[in-house]
XYZ file of C-alpha atoms in Angstrom:
777
model
C 23.147 232.207 234.434
C 20.762 235.103 233.966
C 17.371 234.213 232.485
C 16.298 236.965 230.085
C 12.864 235.383 229.741
C 11.956 236.357 233.300
C 10.876 239.732 234.594
C 13.998 241.744 235.438
C 14.261 245.182 237.018
C 17.304 247.194 235.976
C 18.784 250.122 237.883
C 18.174 253.830 237.276
C 20.282 256.940 236.711
C 23.812 256.628 238.057
C 25.739 259.648 236.810
C 23.488 262.308 238.341
C 23.499 260.560 241.738
C 27.273 260.186 241.666
C 27.671 263.875 240.822
C 25.298 264.894 243.593
C 26.801 262.655 246.276
C 30.451 263.200 245.398
C 30.268 266.929 244.713
C 32.281 266.321 241.542
C 32.794 269.435 239.400
C 31.369 269.708 235.898
C 33.465 267.798 233.401
C 34.938 265.432 235.960
C 35.041 261.868 234.657
C 32.775 260.064 237.081
C 34.421 256.737 236.289
C 37.470 257.946 238.251
C 35.360 257.771 241.404
C 35.910 254.011 241.279
C 39.480 254.767 242.353
C 39.157 258.095 244.156
C 35.890 257.670 246.081
C 34.723 254.038 245.877
C 32.370 254.467 248.832
C 30.116 256.871 246.953
C 29.935 254.475 243.984
C 29.112 251.634 246.367
C 26.338 253.667 247.967
C 24.597 254.294 244.638
C 24.772 250.620 243.633
C 23.592 249.518 247.089
C 20.608 251.842 246.996
C 19.450 250.389 243.683
C 19.842 246.832 244.970
C 17.829 247.774 248.062
C 15.215 249.350 245.790
C 14.710 246.053 243.950
C 17.079 246.150 240.958
C 17.838 242.669 239.661
C 20.653 244.069 237.502
C 23.029 246.921 238.320
C 25.362 248.558 235.792
C 29.019 249.147 236.658
C 30.247 252.750 236.775
C 32.074 252.356 233.445
C 29.853 254.124 230.906
C 32.738 256.310 229.670
C 35.605 254.057 230.712
C 37.653 253.398 227.593
C 41.216 254.111 226.442
C 40.116 257.134 224.394
C 38.904 258.861 227.544
C 40.961 257.322 230.353
C 44.161 256.210 228.634
C 46.389 253.995 230.786
C 43.976 254.199 233.723
C 41.298 252.238 231.866
C 42.155 248.789 233.237
C 42.407 249.962 236.850
C 39.172 251.927 236.654
C 37.210 249.024 235.140
C 38.547 246.407 237.549
C 37.735 248.666 240.500
C 34.246 249.339 239.132
C 33.512 245.633 238.802
C 34.740 244.926 242.330
C 32.584 247.721 243.804
C 29.466 246.572 241.948
C 30.061 242.954 242.980
C 30.343 243.967 246.631
C 27.186 246.082 246.429
C 25.227 243.338 244.657
C 26.061 240.930 247.466
C 24.677 238.010 245.514
C 21.240 239.654 245.367
C 21.611 241.217 241.919
C 23.409 240.547 238.677
C 26.267 242.832 237.673
C 26.470 244.172 234.105
C 29.607 245.665 232.593
C 28.367 249.013 231.280
C 29.794 249.976 227.882
C 28.876 253.383 226.468
C 29.640 254.930 223.063
C 33.112 256.192 222.221
C 31.792 259.624 221.265
C 33.609 259.570 217.923
C 32.401 259.400 214.341
C 33.195 256.060 212.772
C 35.138 256.709 209.573
C 36.798 259.727 208.021
C 37.076 262.668 210.361
C 36.650 260.469 213.425
C 37.983 257.050 214.346
C 38.595 254.061 212.094
C 36.655 250.813 212.381
C 39.745 248.987 213.621
C 40.671 251.619 216.215
C 37.100 251.699 217.511
C 37.091 247.917 217.764
C 40.399 247.948 219.657
C 39.017 250.450 222.182
C 35.926 248.376 222.851
C 37.934 245.151 222.990
C 40.237 246.712 225.603
C 37.198 247.509 227.768
C 35.815 243.975 227.477
C 39.166 242.356 228.225
C 39.788 244.605 231.223
C 36.620 243.271 232.894
C 37.872 239.713 232.284
C 34.346 238.229 232.382
C 34.077 239.051 236.081
C 30.544 240.380 235.595
C 27.400 238.378 234.831
C 26.679 240.078 231.531
C 27.666 242.981 229.303
C 25.345 245.858 228.466
C 26.103 248.141 225.518
C 23.913 251.219 225.891
C 22.934 254.675 224.636
C 24.200 254.065 221.102
C 23.084 256.517 218.422
C 25.231 255.255 215.536
C 24.456 251.712 214.347
C 28.083 251.389 213.186
C 29.310 252.155 216.703
C 26.787 249.702 218.178
C 27.833 246.873 215.852
C 31.533 247.392 216.520
C 30.959 247.291 220.276
C 28.867 244.144 219.873
C 31.517 242.415 217.757
C 34.171 243.302 220.337
C 32.003 241.890 223.115
C 31.179 238.646 221.300
C 34.761 238.071 220.182
C 36.438 238.848 223.511
C 33.970 237.472 226.043
C 31.715 234.495 226.648
C 29.129 236.533 228.560
C 25.595 237.332 227.347
C 25.160 240.792 225.848
C 22.322 243.316 226.048
C 22.377 246.197 223.563
C 20.311 249.369 223.419
C 20.095 252.456 221.236
C 18.728 255.931 221.906
C 16.094 257.387 219.602
C 14.714 260.878 219.165
C 11.050 261.838 219.161
C 10.669 261.132 215.433
C 11.607 257.478 215.905
C 15.153 257.695 214.576
C 18.519 257.934 216.251
C 20.703 260.999 215.750
C 22.397 259.131 212.893
C 19.114 258.231 211.185
C 18.652 254.618 212.277
C 15.014 253.643 212.778
C 13.800 251.145 215.372
C 13.011 248.336 212.931
C 16.359 248.569 211.138
C 18.134 248.509 214.496
C 16.217 245.412 215.546
C 16.766 243.513 212.311
C 20.451 244.453 212.174
C 21.470 243.209 215.618
C 18.900 240.506 216.405
C 20.833 237.888 214.475
C 24.272 238.842 215.800
C 24.161 236.964 219.082
C 22.661 239.474 221.518
C 20.555 238.120 224.368
C 18.262 241.153 224.618
C 17.861 244.431 222.758
C 16.367 247.659 223.951
C 15.928 251.420 223.985
C 17.250 253.794 226.622
C 17.708 257.506 227.376
C 16.683 260.587 225.318
C 12.946 260.146 225.922
C 10.468 259.490 228.705
C 8.271 256.368 228.865
C 5.305 258.118 227.263
C 7.330 259.157 224.206
C 9.111 255.796 224.147
C 5.932 253.682 224.109
C 5.388 253.557 220.290
C 9.068 252.735 219.797
C 8.873 249.942 222.368
C 5.862 248.574 220.494
C 7.732 248.668 217.179
C 10.751 246.972 218.757
C 8.628 244.144 220.176
C 7.109 243.617 216.721
C 10.521 243.622 215.010
C 12.445 241.016 217.002
C 11.874 237.623 218.621
C 14.407 238.504 221.338
C 13.628 239.749 224.861
C 13.240 243.536 224.882
C 14.350 245.971 227.588
C 13.284 249.584 228.043
C 15.099 252.169 230.193
C 13.529 255.638 229.690
C 14.318 258.964 231.288
C 12.019 260.455 233.927
C 10.190 262.275 231.163
C 11.649 265.126 229.164
C 14.305 267.417 230.654
C 14.154 271.157 231.179
C 16.366 273.632 232.989
C 15.235 275.525 236.055
C 17.581 277.805 237.961
C 20.625 276.208 236.368
C 19.511 272.658 237.200
C 18.135 269.901 235.027
C 14.706 268.688 236.092
C 12.419 266.116 234.470
C 8.735 266.495 233.827
C 7.192 263.361 235.398
C 7.353 262.036 238.945
C 7.770 258.409 239.994
C 4.030 257.717 239.979
C 3.574 259.013 236.437
C 6.725 257.174 235.367
C 5.437 253.851 236.681
C 1.988 254.368 235.160
C 3.598 254.832 231.743
C 5.952 251.897 232.299
C 2.973 249.643 233.102
C 1.742 250.183 229.527
C 5.163 249.262 228.145
C 5.242 246.178 230.382
C 1.846 245.143 228.985
C 3.439 244.904 225.515
C 5.401 241.933 226.800
C 8.463 243.947 227.804
C 9.701 242.228 230.950
C 13.072 243.917 231.424
C 12.508 247.420 232.766
C 14.574 250.180 234.338
C 15.247 253.895 234.311
C 17.766 256.281 232.818
C 18.397 260.009 233.364
C 16.353 261.547 236.164
C 15.232 258.258 237.711
C 16.307 257.579 241.293
C 16.110 254.569 243.623
C 12.605 255.757 244.572
C 11.506 255.398 240.937
C 12.983 251.914 240.734
C 11.456 250.876 244.088
C 7.968 251.798 242.878
C 8.611 250.207 239.467
C 9.679 246.936 241.103
C 6.680 246.960 243.444
C 4.063 247.763 240.821
C 5.388 245.675 237.907
C 4.342 242.266 239.145
C 4.653 239.028 237.200
C 5.806 238.312 233.677
C 3.739 239.947 230.935
C 2.901 237.780 227.947
C 3.727 239.054 224.515
C 2.069 238.561 221.146
C 3.790 235.750 219.204
C 6.520 237.096 216.957
C 5.590 236.994 213.278
C 8.669 236.195 211.139
C 9.177 238.591 208.258
C 11.418 238.374 205.220
C 13.404 241.581 205.413
C 16.761 243.142 204.634
C 17.958 246.486 205.889
C 20.652 249.110 205.883
C 21.244 251.446 208.808
C 18.394 253.777 207.872
C 15.766 251.677 206.075
C 14.194 248.227 206.088
C 12.903 246.531 202.956
C 10.299 243.896 203.706
C 10.244 241.219 201.036
C 6.465 240.914 201.024
C 6.203 240.901 197.237
C 8.732 240.854 194.445
C 11.577 243.285 195.111
C 14.110 244.549 192.591
C 17.822 243.947 193.179
C 19.910 246.315 191.070
C 22.562 244.360 189.136
C 24.778 247.120 187.716
C 27.492 247.132 190.409
C 29.213 244.243 188.694
C 32.240 244.265 186.367
C 31.142 241.344 184.185
C 30.998 242.544 180.593
C 31.332 246.211 181.615
C 34.591 247.763 180.398
C 33.983 251.118 182.035
C 33.253 249.453 185.379
C 36.369 247.300 185.074
C 38.456 250.403 184.393
C 36.964 252.084 187.469
C 38.031 249.150 189.642
C 41.559 249.135 188.224
C 41.902 252.910 188.595
C 40.274 253.173 192.028
C 37.493 255.377 190.626
C 35.020 254.612 193.388
C 32.895 257.658 192.604
C 31.886 256.006 189.339
C 30.899 252.837 191.172
C 28.924 254.714 193.817
C 27.133 256.601 191.059
C 25.811 253.263 189.795
C 24.247 252.692 193.189
C 22.741 256.163 193.332
C 21.270 255.868 189.832
C 19.811 252.417 190.471
C 18.229 253.610 193.710
C 16.651 256.521 191.873
C 15.442 254.132 189.154
C 13.541 252.006 191.646
C 15.943 249.357 192.919
C 14.870 248.177 196.368
C 18.194 246.444 197.061
C 21.659 246.727 195.488
C 23.885 243.804 194.516
C 27.598 244.542 195.016
C 30.105 242.468 193.053
C 33.639 243.798 192.510
C 35.435 240.578 191.627
C 37.908 241.278 188.801
C 41.150 239.475 188.010
C 44.214 241.552 188.765
C 42.511 243.691 191.432
C 42.263 243.454 195.220
C 38.670 242.283 195.610
C 38.666 242.471 199.413
C 39.924 246.070 199.470
C 37.528 247.141 196.720
C 34.546 245.435 198.340
C 35.124 247.156 201.674
C 35.575 250.558 200.005
C 32.409 250.187 197.938
C 30.286 248.894 200.826
C 31.452 251.696 203.109
C 30.882 254.243 200.347
C 27.398 253.043 199.433
C 26.299 253.193 203.060
C 27.004 256.917 203.010
C 25.122 257.778 199.825
C 22.117 255.445 199.506
C 19.502 254.088 201.894
C 19.216 250.647 200.348
C 20.094 247.204 201.730
C 23.040 245.502 200.029
C 23.700 242.076 198.583
C 27.324 241.133 199.284
C 28.210 239.168 196.162
C 31.478 237.206 196.161
C 32.733 233.635 195.926
C 35.415 234.344 198.542
C 34.538 233.818 202.238
C 37.349 236.210 203.145
C 35.806 238.967 201.030
C 32.333 238.216 202.373
C 33.493 238.524 205.976
C 35.398 241.755 205.377
C 32.247 243.313 203.905
C 29.813 241.872 206.462
C 31.990 243.121 209.278
C 31.593 246.709 208.122
C 28.060 246.574 206.800
C 25.691 248.457 209.083
C 22.569 246.460 208.404
C 21.167 243.037 207.611
C 22.768 242.060 204.307
C 22.043 239.293 201.828
C 25.057 237.072 201.126
C 25.384 235.896 197.534
C 26.047 233.030 197.793
C 26.371 229.484 199.146
C 26.013 226.345 197.019
C 25.708 222.629 197.673
C 29.445 221.957 197.762
C 30.579 221.111 201.287
C 33.453 223.582 201.066
C 30.983 226.369 200.298
C 28.633 225.344 203.101
C 31.492 225.225 205.616
C 32.981 228.525 204.456
C 29.864 230.665 204.068
C 27.137 229.603 206.498
C 29.111 230.374 209.702
C 29.620 233.929 208.394
C 25.922 234.333 207.620
C 25.046 233.204 211.130
C 27.701 235.313 212.893
C 26.759 238.567 211.195
C 22.988 238.024 211.215
C 22.700 238.080 207.428
C 20.389 236.362 204.961
C 21.748 234.058 202.252
C 21.267 233.078 198.610
C 21.471 229.317 198.012
C 22.524 228.361 194.468
C 20.939 225.111 193.280
C 24.215 223.489 192.236
C 26.747 221.189 193.887
C 29.823 219.066 193.134
C 27.990 217.632 190.130
C 27.285 221.017 188.607
C 23.908 222.502 187.734
C 21.140 219.874 187.470
C 19.463 219.850 184.079
C 15.982 219.192 185.486
C 13.673 221.097 187.788
C 13.559 218.093 190.111
C 17.344 218.014 190.369
C 17.592 221.727 191.228
C 14.819 221.430 193.793
C 16.609 218.519 195.469
C 19.872 220.447 195.722
C 18.037 223.551 196.915
C 16.224 221.615 199.637
C 19.492 220.107 200.874
C 21.156 223.524 201.177
C 18.104 224.888 202.990
C 18.429 222.069 205.530
C 22.103 222.927 206.020
C 21.150 226.560 206.619
C 18.565 225.578 209.225
C 21.113 223.332 210.974
C 23.496 226.297 211.098
C 20.857 228.313 212.973
C 19.767 230.502 210.056
C 16.038 231.258 210.142
C 13.961 230.087 207.182
C 12.850 233.643 206.443
C 16.511 234.487 205.809
C 17.023 231.783 203.165
C 16.561 232.463 199.431
C 17.056 229.779 196.791
C 18.309 230.644 193.310
C 17.136 228.004 190.818
C 19.575 229.475 188.300
C 18.692 231.278 185.106
C 20.440 229.929 182.012
C 20.602 231.209 178.447
C 17.529 229.952 176.634
C 19.323 230.380 173.315
C 21.928 227.815 174.361
C 19.560 225.232 175.805
C 15.950 225.117 174.697
C 13.580 224.672 177.629
C 15.977 225.948 180.303
C 13.666 228.839 181.202
C 10.829 226.433 181.957
C 13.216 224.320 184.039
C 14.153 227.357 186.112
C 10.563 228.513 186.572
C 9.361 225.016 187.467
C 12.062 224.619 190.119
C 11.295 228.061 191.518
C 7.599 227.233 191.927
C 8.441 224.015 193.811
C 10.987 225.706 196.081
C 8.405 228.356 196.935
C 6.228 225.611 198.427
C 8.924 224.774 200.999
C 8.657 228.198 202.640
C 12.071 229.363 201.489
C 12.425 232.601 199.571
C 13.427 232.751 195.921
C 15.840 234.843 193.874
C 16.845 234.887 190.211
C 19.314 236.729 188.033
C 16.872 237.643 185.289
C 18.944 238.895 182.380
C 20.961 235.693 181.838
C 17.939 234.190 180.099
C 18.277 236.453 177.040
C 22.017 236.031 176.471
C 22.856 235.734 172.785
C 19.530 237.092 171.594
C 18.598 240.457 170.028
C 16.305 242.951 171.738
C 17.116 241.325 175.066
C 14.957 243.632 177.183
C 11.791 242.154 175.698
C 12.791 238.605 176.686
C 13.892 239.712 180.130
C 10.572 241.429 180.769
C 8.634 238.357 179.721
C 10.763 235.998 181.808
C 10.401 238.315 184.797
C 6.616 238.173 184.481
C 6.656 234.381 184.381
C 8.963 234.178 187.394
C 6.827 236.610 189.315
C 3.751 234.496 188.697
C 5.683 231.484 190.008
C 6.490 233.277 193.274
C 9.757 235.142 192.727
C 10.806 237.243 195.749
C 13.987 238.929 194.537
C 14.671 239.819 190.905
C 18.286 240.726 190.115
C 17.886 243.012 187.123
C 18.713 246.469 185.803
C 15.979 248.506 187.546
C 15.672 250.915 184.629
C 14.299 248.012 182.574
C 11.759 246.790 185.095
C 8.754 248.419 183.403
C 9.531 247.386 179.829
C 6.667 245.423 178.337
C 7.291 242.099 176.651
C 5.946 240.728 173.385
C 4.102 237.487 172.670
C 7.118 236.519 170.559
C 9.292 236.664 173.686
C 6.842 234.538 175.690
C 6.669 231.904 172.945
C 10.480 231.807 172.920
C 10.656 231.189 176.667
C 7.937 228.551 176.474
C 10.150 226.726 173.972
C 7.420 226.568 171.328
C 8.248 225.124 167.965
C 9.704 227.744 165.602
C 9.556 230.437 168.318
C 13.293 231.237 168.177
C 13.260 232.078 164.467
C 10.013 234.010 164.858
C 11.463 236.100 167.673
C 14.647 236.924 165.744
C 12.568 238.016 162.770
C 10.393 240.168 165.022
C 13.435 241.774 166.646
C 14.966 242.581 163.262
C 11.912 244.620 162.347
C 11.799 246.470 165.666
C 14.084 249.238 166.853
C 15.950 247.986 169.853
C 14.553 249.537 172.979
C 17.156 251.800 174.529
C 16.050 253.026 177.910
C 17.913 256.185 178.699
C 18.720 256.629 182.340
C 16.982 259.918 183.059
C 18.187 260.075 186.680
C 19.495 263.538 187.316
C 19.349 264.496 183.624
C 18.607 268.119 184.459
C 20.626 268.106 187.645
C 23.859 270.147 187.509
C 27.014 268.044 187.676
C 28.138 269.652 190.931
C 24.820 268.974 192.643
C 24.858 265.361 191.485
C 28.403 264.911 192.794
C 27.846 266.545 196.186
C 24.443 264.999 196.867
C 25.974 261.656 195.928
C 28.946 262.136 198.224
C 31.395 261.784 195.313
C 34.352 263.892 196.373
C 36.742 263.228 193.499
C 33.990 264.007 190.999
C 33.045 267.217 192.857
C 36.655 268.396 192.723
C 36.869 267.549 189.015
C 33.695 269.525 188.256
C 35.010 272.490 190.273
C 38.243 272.497 188.283
C 36.265 272.443 185.030
C 34.091 275.359 186.166
C 37.152 277.401 187.132
C 38.081 277.545 183.456
C 35.279 280.069 182.926
C 34.246 281.285 186.377
C 35.883 282.991 189.321
C 36.206 280.872 192.490
C 33.546 282.778 194.413
C 31.160 282.412 191.458
C 31.715 278.655 191.420
C 30.933 278.592 195.129
C 27.855 280.811 194.873
C 26.385 279.356 191.683
C 27.258 275.679 192.042
C 28.593 274.485 195.404
C 26.273 276.380 197.739
C 23.114 275.439 195.755
C 24.261 271.806 195.872
C 24.665 272.004 199.644
C 21.269 273.677 199.901
C 19.812 270.701 198.057
C 21.489 268.366 200.533
C 20.057 270.376 203.409
C 16.579 270.224 201.891
C 16.789 266.437 201.486
C 18.027 266.108 205.065
C 15.187 268.214 206.443
C 12.630 266.138 204.562
C 14.049 262.908 205.987
C 15.074 261.628 202.550
C 18.726 261.443 203.553
C 20.239 261.123 207.016
C 23.339 262.093 208.937
C 25.763 259.674 207.207
C 24.748 261.058 203.807
C 24.914 264.619 205.113
C 28.482 264.062 206.277
C 29.432 262.377 202.994
C 28.046 265.356 201.073
C 30.010 267.724 203.302
C 33.186 265.771 202.584
C 32.491 265.940 198.844
C 31.928 269.693 199.035
C 35.178 270.021 200.946
C 37.036 268.520 197.999
C 35.297 270.922 195.622
C 36.292 273.860 197.819
C 39.861 272.552 197.879
C 40.070 273.251 194.140
C 38.735 276.757 194.714
C 41.131 277.438 197.572
C 44.146 276.737 195.376
C 42.984 279.402 192.925
C 41.944 281.822 195.679
C 45.277 281.481 197.448
C 47.064 282.359 194.207
C 44.826 285.429 193.907
C 45.304 286.349 197.566
C 41.587 286.027 198.356
C 41.418 282.715 200.220
C 40.634 284.045 203.703
C 36.938 284.380 204.531
C 35.685 287.358 206.533
C 32.789 285.257 207.857
C 34.178 283.661 211.006
C 32.536 281.143 213.284
C 34.202 280.294 216.600
C 33.116 276.834 217.713
C 33.613 274.981 221.015
C 32.239 272.322 223.333
C 31.803 274.070 226.664
C 33.941 273.791 229.767
C 33.636 270.445 231.499
C 32.092 268.654 228.508
C 34.314 266.137 226.768
C 31.914 265.146 223.972
C 32.713 266.538 220.547
C 30.946 264.372 217.997
C 28.127 266.896 217.453
C 30.531 269.822 217.262
C 32.648 267.998 214.698
C 29.618 267.351 212.508
C 28.677 271.030 212.660
C 32.236 271.992 211.726
C 32.266 269.625 208.732
C 29.028 271.020 207.325
C 29.438 274.702 208.152
C 32.974 274.967 206.768
C 31.670 274.098 203.312
C 29.463 277.182 203.141
C 32.411 279.544 202.965
C 32.685 280.275 206.689
C 36.062 280.151 208.382
C 35.549 277.840 211.360
C 37.799 278.364 214.374
C 37.498 275.059 216.210
C 38.553 275.335 219.853
C 37.883 271.670 220.611
C 36.135 270.233 223.678
C 36.151 271.102 227.396
C 37.067 274.697 226.548
C 37.536 277.065 229.483
C 35.926 280.507 229.503
C 39.133 282.554 228.929
C 40.019 280.443 225.878
C 36.649 281.151 224.274
C 36.924 284.863 225.054
C 40.431 285.061 223.569
C 39.316 283.338 220.385
C 36.367 285.700 220.001
C 38.648 288.718 220.509
C 40.985 287.449 217.805
C 38.211 286.631 215.306
C 35.738 289.438 215.987
C 33.461 290.273 214.223
C 32.248 286.692 214.261
C 29.567 284.317 215.465
C 30.081 281.943 218.377
C 28.871 278.331 218.475
C 28.652 276.371 221.749
C 27.788 272.715 222.275
C 26.911 270.758 225.432
C 25.894 267.130 225.677
C 25.822 266.721 229.460
C 23.150 268.117 231.751
C 25.883 268.941 234.267
C 27.705 271.233 231.818
C 24.744 273.072 230.292
C 25.096 275.775 232.952
C 28.663 276.358 231.756
C 27.202 277.336 228.412
C 25.240 280.102 230.114
C 28.346 281.305 231.933
C 30.380 281.330 228.704
C 27.756 283.466 226.979
C 27.578 285.846 229.951
C 31.343 286.428 229.982
C 31.631 286.885 226.209
C 28.655 289.268 226.094
C 30.184 291.482 228.765
C 32.761 292.560 226.174
C 30.856 291.853 222.938
C 27.158 292.420 223.690
C 26.104 292.087 220.053
C 27.808 288.781 219.258
C 25.387 286.138 217.946
C 25.717 282.861 219.871
C 24.410 279.613 218.357
C 23.866 276.780 220.841
C 22.998 273.121 220.584
C 23.543 269.655 221.950
C 21.489 266.757 223.246
C 20.479 268.430 226.508
C 19.786 271.903 225.087
C 16.183 272.873 224.429
C 14.840 275.927 222.549
C 13.508 277.273 225.845
C 16.849 276.955 227.601
C 18.674 278.494 224.635
C 16.381 281.514 224.743
C 16.771 281.856 228.506
C 20.578 282.145 228.235
C 20.556 284.409 225.175
C 21.444 281.823 222.558
C 20.009 280.892 219.164
C 18.901 277.251 219.325
C 20.173 274.999 216.521
C 19.002 271.413 216.649
C 21.610 270.148 214.169
C 24.273 271.124 211.634
C 21.731 271.998 208.979
C 19.924 274.382 211.312
C 23.287 275.937 212.220
C 23.967 276.738 208.577
C 20.569 278.384 208.207
C 21.120 280.485 211.301
C 24.586 281.577 210.168
C 23.291 282.576 206.758
C 20.638 284.747 208.380
C 23.191 286.293 210.735
C 26.351 286.561 208.633
C 25.006 286.221 205.117
């Protein structure tokens, strides 16, 4: 069994060596070499073993049914056999699992289909390797699905790594800390960072990763940053510089080291020789934290949990659930986030509705439109698991109680999905009437959580807020229990507003109770965030302290005071269309478009309402306030708004745009996720996108340009081996259309290379829109 606590040297770049040694043409799936030229695959593995690699990765990075179809099983089994032979008992063999290259969700591949593809890969290897490594992930959803497939279809240990860009986020907006906190509790043996950057650029991210997880960390950088010279990809640091930079990463306590693109057996040989001994690491400091895919909230002081996504006592919310009006529900999340909620509670339990279906829809929707961790709030373990399975972060489960059935049903889910949990201080005997009774129940549940392998920093006890008007002294009971629980080291959480039930001017009482709870050590306050800053009166405090005559005095005070009505000012001056598109609410965007068409022409609706809304989205994206998932959700919402316009324009005979954009992934390149994102965003700005797909040969591009001219051309390349095909495509098109603007992008394309081949560099979909507007208007 592999010991991840020891120093381990991984292998280096495989794809570039296989291409070089096999003479494979651009676009050839290198995994097929396992069947067609196994000797060349063996030679690469053998050279890394000879260089000192303790772990070699199988040649299966892109081996999955989406890319190889019925050949998948044969390719994977052959790859494992070749790697085993090359290892010769001197190195461990890791099944290499790369990303699917598809968006998870609408416009890409469903969660279930993605899971099935990964599961097929894992099952094909049949646990014939020593471990599984999931690598080069940029989408935390993709990473989690692959991890679930590995854990549920294999008994082998799993390593998992993501790729981050220079700003410290993945292409989909995940930051290093959120990545670490999301997957650390899900059963991985080691987590890491690979590809995209060199060891110098990767150092601060490695440091953050070490600080964010107690697990062993592995780092596999490129040989510096790539550039193109004479049609070839070269990297900017040699093996000596690489190893000097890796020594600093090793000193952080990172003991699992290797190389990615541009590193050769010579790099690994020097790395193995110079990285001697196991480096000690600073002790991990546990932190109370929850996260979504793009943000971590550290619970290092009282945090606000928005309570409005809950049907209890809310007729409009109940109607939304019955009617499937998810835009209304998502709007509650958006408004609470804007009002200061740090975390959002999600409860959709309503008699007569499908709670499981609704919970999954709301969780998936919220992940696209807000960057806030979620509390999954349900009494049904089945509903909890369905939501946790699709939640791309570290969630808080609400809740488990002292009943054995609850403990047995909920705690295994919390452990499996790496979540935190709320422990309600009640059991088979109900809610204890004394502080001592609630503390005793709370302590017992905490012990059950610890036995289940849940870390203490992930446990929050709710000492239960009751209506003070129904039972005098209950507020003091709750606060007293909370203060005692805080001494145990567990976290605390309370639903605040229950305390004022049945009383007038409830906000005053809630504010006072919140202040008392905060003084007692409250970590998480479940409350309407728009009320968090309301000041309380002395009358309210006397009421909660159960003073003699305080109830009558408070009622008299409230009768003389206008009830405080806090208007939600979020987006008050924001146009309806902007609010809908920025919030990713497609049905609402379409509804607003239809209303505007009563007084405006379609092109006026687009110019005055939809385009400004998309510009706002682009501005938020550029500022790092929203990320790729939200950008895509906004594009989808705009698409629905344009659908309403297109119906009217078709009737008027004006639906066809004269602004055409021909889009393709270049010859030999089979990756289309970036191109598809560009298409989704660009098409909503009124451009007619002619999507040629992936691996598009030169004559196909030329024919499409001839048919669409005048137009702009967009080309994407993700592989270093196909970047030269981009240059050739531009050369051939320009021979006939010398003035055609060509926009280029992709992971391996740099501004310098774009300029050298006559292209306009666009780093992402937002930049593509800006360039098109300058070129085409």
